[in-house]
Amino acid sequence: MKKPIVLVIMDGVGRGDGGPGDAVKQADTPVLDKLLATCPHTWLKAHGTAVGLPSDEDMGNSEVGHNALGCGQIYAQGAKLVGESIASGSLFRSKTWLTLTDNCLKNGKALHFLGLLSDGNVHSNIAHLIAMLRHAREQGLRRVYCHILLDGRDVPATSALEYVAQLEAVLAELSDAEHEYKIASGGGRMQITMDRYEANWAMVEAGWHTHVQAQGRQFPDAKTAIETYRQELGCIDQDLPAFVIAPNGKPVAKIENGDSVILFNFRGDRALEISQAFDRRDFDKFDRGDYTGVLYAGMLEYDGDLKIPANYLVEPPVIKNTLTEVLCKAGIREYALSETQKFGHVTYFWNGNRSGKVDDKLEVYDEIPSDVISFDKAPAMKSAEITDHMIAAMASHQFEFLRCNYPNGDMVGHTGVLPAVITAMECVDKGVGRILEAAKQYGYTLCVTADHGNADQMTETKKGKTSVRTAHSLNPVPFIIYDPDTDYVIKDGSYGLANVAPTLVRMMGLQAPDCWEQSMI
């Protein structure tokens, strides 16, 4: 290697239109501006087919983004995997599906679907739920209930009623005197059930009380719950409190011991904790009450090494020949760093959905605990601490390849609070600036990129009406090389996130696997 390399991933930072909703442009970012003005750089596709999703209308996300960054290849991901499994019928022929539905048919148990109700294609797709509901009805299942988590994050901020209406129409079609298909409970995804990286187990516990125990504020239907909370609290869908459907003062259904339960989310990070609560006999994160167990399955296996969950409907992609495998084979020492909110992305997802290390002797992982606080209230997050740790690792000269993730652009971007997102971007820029100075001082090549857009598009206009946008964008993300000692030239071409690993390997003087995308230099 000519020099050790530092890769900085600015999570959720793309190239916007420069308008009032572009927090990246609105922020004071002198470091990023200078790097783009003076260094070799290009713009990478970070959504759709470039990261293995079904179409270019699909937003990228941090999981598939880090998969592509870390493996140099494009794999069929989440929504596409599940869609293909449903279309071929293999999902319904799987042992897991047959076991769960037989439990209902032969033992008189209910089937419960739990998951994010939208077509954002990041965590779930309502089309998958509807397909499974229809197939359950074809098989003759008599009691089927939906526990819906409201999105407003990967889709427009106040679009929940559209998805509820779509689902209610299907449930009405499938119901008759002998078949009950209904919504049983719900709530906003940032209030219940969908925590990640064990940052806030109280969210999962709140979801447990709602879905499993039917405890919470009661409403006659989901539409009334959403409209009432909006009127009382003025919050967007992701922040709506939990609700229980009880049209006659009695809950429609709760998840009883022995029932069958399917979590229809396909993305893993926000599915792991609720899966452990259902699956693990030795679970101790909160009191599950009189729970003795259900037949539980996830849409996918959310963690292959930890075997979470024990049962799942669709086989995951087998990602081989990752960058970490290539570097460990070459004896390259690595350092990976982020705070809790994105730590799994620079480790688990980066390594092709693999828990643990490829080589304990060559890899060091460093996690900074995230604060449990609304990110718009503390938009700096742990950017200063991440920077401190990265500079210390650089100064140690123990590693040839170092990577870190600044979560701010994504996590604060999801709040929809534009001034906070602007502040978040300025904090990231300061961090990149300090790492840049350390690269100069200690002799490193610095590469700067992102995994998808978000902070770059904080508003959207439809039918002449402008509203807050909390979802990821479809905008390209930067790839910048800073090294005044080497005349790097980025070749003309159209590139995506999967082209980063081959480029890094070329910079290191190593041979990329034949299955990888091409290098950009």
XYZ file of C-alpha atoms in Angstrom:
521
model
C 0.000 0.000 0.000
C 1.185 3.492 -0.808
C -0.699 4.870 2.184
C -3.243 3.625 4.714
C -6.810 4.618 3.780
C -9.587 6.219 5.807
C -13.141 5.931 4.461
C -15.737 8.329 5.917
C -19.395 7.479 5.280
C -21.698 10.482 5.729
C -24.951 8.634 6.267
C -27.905 10.137 4.415
C -25.993 12.811 2.468
C -26.717 13.117 -1.234
C -26.678 15.792 -3.925
C -29.903 17.783 -3.761
C -31.365 20.473 -5.966
C -29.902 23.320 -3.908
C -33.357 24.585 -2.987
C -34.790 25.516 0.426
C -35.389 21.860 1.299
C -31.786 20.855 0.610
C -30.233 20.878 4.096
C -26.847 19.869 2.722
C -26.754 22.988 0.570
C -28.300 25.187 3.246
C -25.677 24.189 5.799
C -22.296 25.856 6.148
C -19.998 23.029 4.984
C -16.658 24.581 3.996
C -14.746 21.299 4.222
C -17.090 19.332 1.973
C -17.313 22.277 -0.431
C -13.524 22.499 -0.734
C -13.108 18.762 -1.193
C -15.632 18.770 -4.041
C -13.954 21.818 -5.604
C -10.381 20.528 -5.452
C -10.323 16.705 -5.299
C -11.071 13.886 -7.730
C -14.696 12.914 -7.208
C -17.761 11.455 -8.813
C -21.415 10.838 -7.932
C -22.669 7.357 -7.135
C -26.089 5.826 -7.634
C -27.272 4.652 -4.223
C -30.809 3.412 -4.830
C -32.834 0.999 -6.918
C -31.078 -1.542 -9.094
C -27.656 -0.233 -8.078
C -28.188 -1.727 -4.613
C -30.210 -4.788 -5.600
C -33.712 -3.368 -5.208
C -36.453 -4.149 -7.729
C -36.636 -0.839 -9.594
C -35.102 2.608 -9.703
C -38.210 3.976 -8.036
C -37.091 2.228 -4.835
C -35.193 4.322 -2.318
C -31.871 3.034 -1.088
C -31.304 2.517 2.610
C -28.421 2.135 4.997
C -28.541 -1.657 5.046
C -28.382 -2.350 1.315
C -26.089 0.652 0.926
C -23.520 -0.767 3.316
C -23.931 -4.224 1.789
C -22.963 -2.761 -1.588
C -20.159 -0.620 -0.164
C -18.684 -3.542 1.715
C -18.959 -6.318 -0.855
C -18.289 -4.693 -4.239
C -21.226 -6.547 -5.751
C -24.951 -6.100 -6.351
C -27.174 -8.673 -4.668
C -30.935 -9.047 -4.904
C -32.195 -7.495 -1.679
C -35.200 -7.477 0.650
C -38.193 -6.460 -1.395
C -36.965 -8.159 -4.535
C -36.206 -11.409 -2.725
C -39.616 -11.496 -1.093
C -41.424 -10.446 -4.262
C -39.796 -13.238 -6.233
C -40.620 -15.764 -3.509
C -44.283 -14.739 -3.486
C -44.524 -14.690 -7.291
C -43.039 -18.173 -7.589
C -45.094 -19.507 -4.715
C -41.994 -20.763 -2.908
C -42.878 -18.735 0.199
C -46.181 -20.585 0.517
C -44.498 -23.953 -0.024
C -41.878 -23.275 2.641
C -41.844 -25.461 5.726
C -42.254 -22.383 7.913
C -45.409 -21.121 6.173
C -46.961 -24.587 6.216
C -46.133 -25.107 9.907
C -47.645 -21.780 10.947
C -50.802 -22.174 8.873
C -51.295 -25.829 9.881
C -51.232 -24.642 13.499
C -54.220 -22.463 12.696
C -56.092 -25.016 10.622
C -55.564 -28.029 12.888
C -55.373 -26.400 16.316
C -57.822 -23.555 15.885
C -55.190 -20.887 16.523
C -55.156 -17.367 15.082
C -52.594 -16.070 12.576
C -51.192 -12.609 13.299
C -49.290 -10.384 10.865
C -47.094 -7.698 12.417
C -45.147 -5.102 10.441
C -44.757 -1.720 8.822
C -47.797 -0.790 6.741
C -46.542 1.036 3.645
C -45.060 0.478 0.209
C -41.792 2.227 1.033
C -39.895 -0.977 0.115
C -37.311 -0.212 2.800
C -38.634 -2.322 5.680
C -41.736 -3.840 4.119
C -44.313 -3.658 1.362
C -48.058 -3.742 1.874
C -48.323 -5.835 -1.301
C -46.498 -8.676 0.453
C -48.931 -8.543 3.371
C -51.952 -8.553 1.063
C -50.591 -11.520 -0.894
C -50.153 -13.509 2.321
C -53.601 -12.519 3.573
C -55.195 -13.734 0.349
C -53.283 -16.999 0.449
C -54.270 -17.563 4.077
C -57.912 -17.127 3.072
C -57.495 -19.561 0.173
C -56.173 -22.116 2.672
C -59.235 -21.564 4.833
C -57.697 -19.820 7.862
C -60.565 -18.457 9.911
C -59.008 -15.894 12.265
C -56.319 -13.594 10.884
C -55.296 -10.276 12.445
C -53.012 -7.409 11.447
C -50.932 -5.368 13.877
C -49.887 -2.351 11.867
C -46.941 -0.030 12.379
C -47.390 3.349 10.727
C -44.591 4.632 8.527
C -44.402 8.299 7.495
C -40.638 7.936 7.159
C -39.982 5.926 4.001
C -43.197 7.326 2.505
C -44.924 10.731 2.848
C -45.120 11.828 6.472
C -48.918 11.714 6.754
C -49.889 8.973 4.307
C -51.032 6.309 6.815
C -54.736 6.618 6.064
C -54.133 5.648 2.432
C -52.537 2.365 3.446
C -55.127 1.679 6.140
C -57.925 2.172 3.606
C -56.209 -0.195 1.168
C -55.784 -2.853 3.844
C -59.302 -2.458 5.248
C -60.777 -3.016 1.773
C -58.901 -6.304 1.426
C -59.825 -7.445 4.941
C -63.504 -6.723 4.266
C -63.314 -8.749 1.070
C -61.782 -11.726 2.889
C -64.165 -11.665 5.869
C -67.551 -13.305 6.199
C -69.609 -14.942 8.931
C -67.026 -17.685 9.414
C -63.798 -15.819 8.626
C -62.565 -12.854 10.668
C -59.816 -10.778 9.040
C -59.244 -7.520 10.937
C -56.781 -4.908 12.156
C -56.140 -5.503 15.861
C -53.600 -2.889 16.951
C -51.066 -0.348 15.749
C -48.936 2.712 16.353
C -46.135 4.824 14.918
C -42.881 3.077 14.053
C -40.827 5.450 16.196
C -43.059 4.934 19.219
C -43.464 1.167 19.423
C -41.918 -2.141 18.369
C -39.308 -1.063 15.786
C -36.279 -0.084 17.870
C -32.837 -1.109 16.597
C -29.381 -1.832 17.962
C -30.872 -2.072 21.474
C -30.970 1.699 21.716
C -34.422 1.839 23.334
C -35.954 -1.414 24.548
C -38.847 0.574 26.013
C -40.159 0.985 22.458
C -40.274 -2.779 22.027
C -41.922 -3.249 25.403
C -44.578 -0.702 24.460
C -45.236 -2.670 21.279
C -45.475 -5.882 23.270
C -48.119 -4.385 25.552
C -50.033 -3.210 22.485
C -49.901 -6.241 20.175
C -49.580 -9.156 22.588
C -51.535 -7.944 25.596
C -53.989 -5.557 23.884
C -53.207 -2.914 26.470
C -53.587 0.722 25.483
C -55.983 3.385 24.359
C -58.923 1.860 22.517
C -60.565 3.019 19.295
C -63.341 1.575 17.119
C -61.035 1.399 14.095
C -57.581 2.413 12.893
C -58.835 5.406 10.912
C -60.409 6.919 14.008
C -57.236 6.296 16.020
C -55.049 8.064 13.466
C -57.383 11.016 12.998
C -57.855 11.448 16.750
C -54.145 11.425 17.522
C -53.403 13.827 14.676
C -55.995 16.254 15.964
C -54.839 15.983 19.581
C -51.074 15.878 19.076
C -50.359 17.268 15.616
C -47.662 14.636 14.994
C -46.728 12.791 11.834
C -47.366 9.090 11.288
C -44.095 7.707 12.631
C -44.726 9.432 15.987
C -48.379 8.448 16.525
C -48.928 6.663 19.869
C -50.056 3.059 20.163
C -53.695 2.072 19.780
C -55.850 -1.011 20.283
C -58.896 -1.701 18.101
C -61.923 -2.407 20.297
C -65.164 -1.478 18.497
C -67.384 -2.664 21.334
C -65.065 -1.981 24.233
C -63.451 -5.407 23.769
C -60.162 -5.755 21.846
C -60.523 -7.416 18.444
C -57.637 -9.738 19.266
C -54.410 -10.077 21.164
C -51.564 -12.437 20.409
C -52.383 -15.468 22.549
C -49.976 -18.191 23.635
C -49.819 -20.857 20.931
C -50.916 -18.563 18.075
C -48.951 -18.164 14.844
C -47.178 -14.839 14.252
C -45.429 -13.502 11.140
C -43.333 -10.350 11.157
C -43.658 -9.275 7.528
C -40.806 -6.740 7.581
C -37.900 -7.905 5.448
C -35.254 -5.462 6.692
C -33.333 -6.743 9.674
C -32.199 -3.899 11.907
C -35.603 -2.961 13.328
C -36.837 -6.556 13.340
C -34.218 -8.125 15.606
C -35.456 -6.969 19.007
C -39.140 -7.807 18.642
C -38.050 -11.150 17.152
C -35.996 -11.914 20.253
C -38.951 -11.014 22.452
C -41.116 -13.594 20.662
C -38.420 -16.233 20.106
C -36.075 -16.410 23.061
C -36.887 -18.490 26.111
C -34.205 -16.688 28.139
C -35.393 -13.215 27.134
C -34.853 -10.710 29.958
C -35.126 -7.211 28.495
C -38.612 -6.677 29.916
C -41.388 -8.635 31.619
C -43.456 -10.488 28.999
C -46.228 -11.272 31.466
C -47.804 -14.730 31.149
C -46.210 -15.343 27.740
C -45.222 -18.979 27.161
C -44.607 -18.901 23.421
C -46.067 -18.693 19.917
C -45.092 -20.107 16.532
C -43.120 -17.137 15.263
C -41.455 -16.391 11.935
C -39.809 -13.434 10.266
C -40.054 -12.635 6.603
C -36.282 -13.186 6.405
C -33.551 -14.404 8.714
C -32.526 -11.072 10.182
C -29.201 -12.275 11.614
C -27.735 -15.432 10.157
C -25.020 -15.908 12.741
C -27.205 -15.299 15.776
C -30.069 -17.257 14.149
C -32.668 -14.530 14.632
C -35.399 -15.543 14.200
C -35.325 -19.320 14.436
C -37.894 -19.583 11.633
C -38.304 -17.427 8.524
C -40.165 -17.502 5.232
C -37.595 -16.447 2.614
C -33.962 -17.516 2.355
C -31.512 -14.564 2.521
C -28.867 -13.803 -0.106
C -25.562 -15.465 0.556
C -23.023 -12.641 0.251
C -19.527 -13.926 -0.350
C -16.207 -12.332 -1.255
C -16.708 -9.186 0.819
C -14.076 -6.467 1.065
C -13.261 -7.542 4.618
C -12.602 -11.103 3.455
C -10.276 -9.814 0.726
C -8.402 -7.532 3.137
C -8.066 -10.170 5.850
C -6.680 -12.620 3.301
C -4.080 -9.983 2.432
C -3.255 -9.369 6.096
C -4.645 -5.815 6.101
C -5.495 -4.520 9.588
C -8.917 -2.828 9.820
C -10.742 -0.447 12.159
C -14.525 0.123 12.058
C -16.285 2.862 14.038
C -19.663 4.461 14.578
C -22.174 5.188 17.308
C -24.867 2.668 18.172
C -27.381 3.873 15.584
C -25.070 2.917 12.699
C -22.561 0.582 14.317
C -24.223 -2.450 12.743
C -23.898 -0.859 9.351
C -20.097 -0.551 9.403
C -19.796 -4.094 10.797
C -22.691 -6.529 10.207
C -24.072 -5.079 6.969
C -20.624 -4.040 5.704
C -19.500 -7.646 6.069
C -22.381 -9.071 4.031
C -24.901 -9.653 6.853
C -22.334 -11.437 8.965
C -22.120 -11.119 12.735
C -18.697 -11.150 14.317
C -15.353 -10.682 12.654
C -13.682 -12.434 9.782
C -10.350 -12.367 11.624
C -10.151 -11.281 15.270
C -6.443 -10.596 14.946
C -6.837 -8.139 12.066
C -10.075 -6.306 12.932
C -11.000 -3.854 15.672
C -14.601 -2.620 16.050
C -15.415 0.460 18.124
C -18.968 1.385 19.162
C -19.898 4.680 20.832
C -23.259 4.379 22.666
C -25.953 6.602 21.159
C -28.055 8.810 23.400
C -31.733 7.899 23.789
C -33.122 11.264 22.718
C -35.019 12.687 19.776
C -32.295 13.391 17.253
C -33.604 16.837 16.360
C -32.962 17.812 19.993
C -29.303 16.789 19.763
C -28.374 16.991 16.066
C -24.649 16.707 16.743
C -25.334 13.155 17.977
C -21.918 11.567 18.677
C -20.079 13.200 15.776
C -17.414 14.746 18.012
C -16.775 11.460 19.803
C -16.613 9.547 16.515
C -14.059 12.051 15.254
C -11.991 11.787 18.424
C -11.872 8.006 18.227
C -11.021 7.984 14.533
C -8.155 10.437 14.963
C -6.802 8.397 17.864
C -6.894 5.256 15.710
C -5.121 7.090 12.892
C -2.461 8.395 15.272
C -1.808 4.868 16.535
C -0.689 3.697 13.060
C -2.085 0.255 13.891
C -4.417 0.019 10.882
C -4.132 0.122 7.091
C -7.857 0.558 6.427
C -10.182 2.542 8.687
C -13.887 3.272 8.180
C -16.456 5.262 10.134
C -20.062 6.340 9.757
C -21.526 9.703 10.791
C -25.277 8.959 11.265
C -26.416 12.593 11.484
C -27.643 13.240 7.950
C -29.893 10.198 8.094
C -31.073 10.028 11.688
C -31.701 13.759 12.093
C -32.991 13.883 8.515
C -35.736 11.423 9.428
C -37.130 13.840 12.015
C -38.115 16.306 9.299
C -36.899 19.275 11.371
C -34.942 21.303 8.815
C -32.972 23.594 11.194
C -31.789 20.531 13.127
C -30.732 18.799 9.911
C -28.748 21.857 8.873
C -26.976 21.817 12.233
C -26.366 18.081 11.854
C -24.681 18.623 8.499
C -22.452 21.316 9.934
C -21.378 18.941 12.713
C -20.517 16.254 10.163
C -18.540 18.761 8.117
C -16.505 19.729 11.176
C -15.794 16.069 11.860
C -14.658 15.442 8.291
C -12.466 18.532 8.534
C -10.705 17.239 11.640
C -10.156 13.827 10.030
C -8.806 15.580 6.926
C -6.231 17.406 9.047
C -5.274 14.137 10.727
C -4.872 12.517 7.288
C -2.434 15.280 6.361
C -0.556 14.976 9.655
C -0.286 11.183 9.808
C -0.054 10.330 6.104
C -3.417 8.826 5.113
C -5.475 8.832 1.952
C -8.990 10.060 2.776
C -12.076 8.907 0.877
C -15.486 10.415 1.614
C -18.801 8.932 0.504
C -22.369 8.214 1.661
C -24.797 5.300 1.598
C -27.924 7.090 0.338
C -29.544 10.512 0.314
C -31.826 12.045 2.941
C -30.677 15.411 4.312
C -30.476 16.654 0.728
C -34.268 16.524 0.250
C -36.244 17.598 3.295
C -39.357 18.815 1.490
C -41.478 17.587 -1.387
C -44.112 19.281 -3.504
C -47.139 17.406 -4.813
C -50.094 19.021 -6.562
C -48.723 22.424 -5.681
C -48.510 21.677 -1.968
C -45.113 21.541 -0.237
C -44.762 19.294 2.799
C -42.041 17.951 5.076
C -40.181 14.939 3.705
C -38.744 12.416 6.157
C -37.865 9.650 3.709
C -34.609 8.876 1.930
C -34.003 10.552 -1.417
C -33.190 9.075 -4.816
C -30.280 11.466 -5.227
C -26.702 10.361 -5.956
C -24.040 10.469 -3.262
C -20.438 11.686 -3.464
C -17.251 9.710 -3.699
C -14.218 11.906 -3.072
C -10.507 11.046 -2.913
C -8.105 13.293 -1.020
C -4.430 12.463 -1.505
C -2.089 15.285 -2.587
C 0.745 12.782 -3.077
C -1.007 10.624 -5.688
C -2.590 11.782 -8.933
C -5.770 9.706 -8.842
C -8.019 10.000 -11.891
C -11.610 8.759 -11.762
C -12.521 7.204 -15.090
C -15.567 8.339 -17.022
C -18.514 6.111 -16.327
C -21.727 5.542 -14.430
C -21.002 4.160 -10.974
C -22.832 2.957 -7.894
C -21.976 2.098 -4.306
C -20.680 -1.330 -5.326
C -17.843 0.347 -7.234
C -16.302 1.687 -4.013
C -14.751 -1.569 -2.756
C -13.002 -2.321 -6.071
C -11.626 1.217 -6.082
C -10.273 0.884 -2.554
C -8.652 -2.449 -3.414
C -7.023 -0.901 -6.496
C -5.667 1.908 -4.319
C -4.192 -0.724 -2.001
C -2.513 -2.565 -4.858
C -4.607 -5.708 -4.338
C -6.507 -7.894 -6.800
C -10.306 -7.669 -6.704
C -12.402 -10.847 -7.031
C -13.736 -11.482 -10.530
C -17.322 -11.184 -9.288
C -16.886 -7.557 -8.222
C -17.880 -4.416 -10.076
C -15.134 -2.380 -11.754
C -12.804 0.090 -10.069
C -13.403 3.787 -10.657
C -9.678 4.546 -11.000
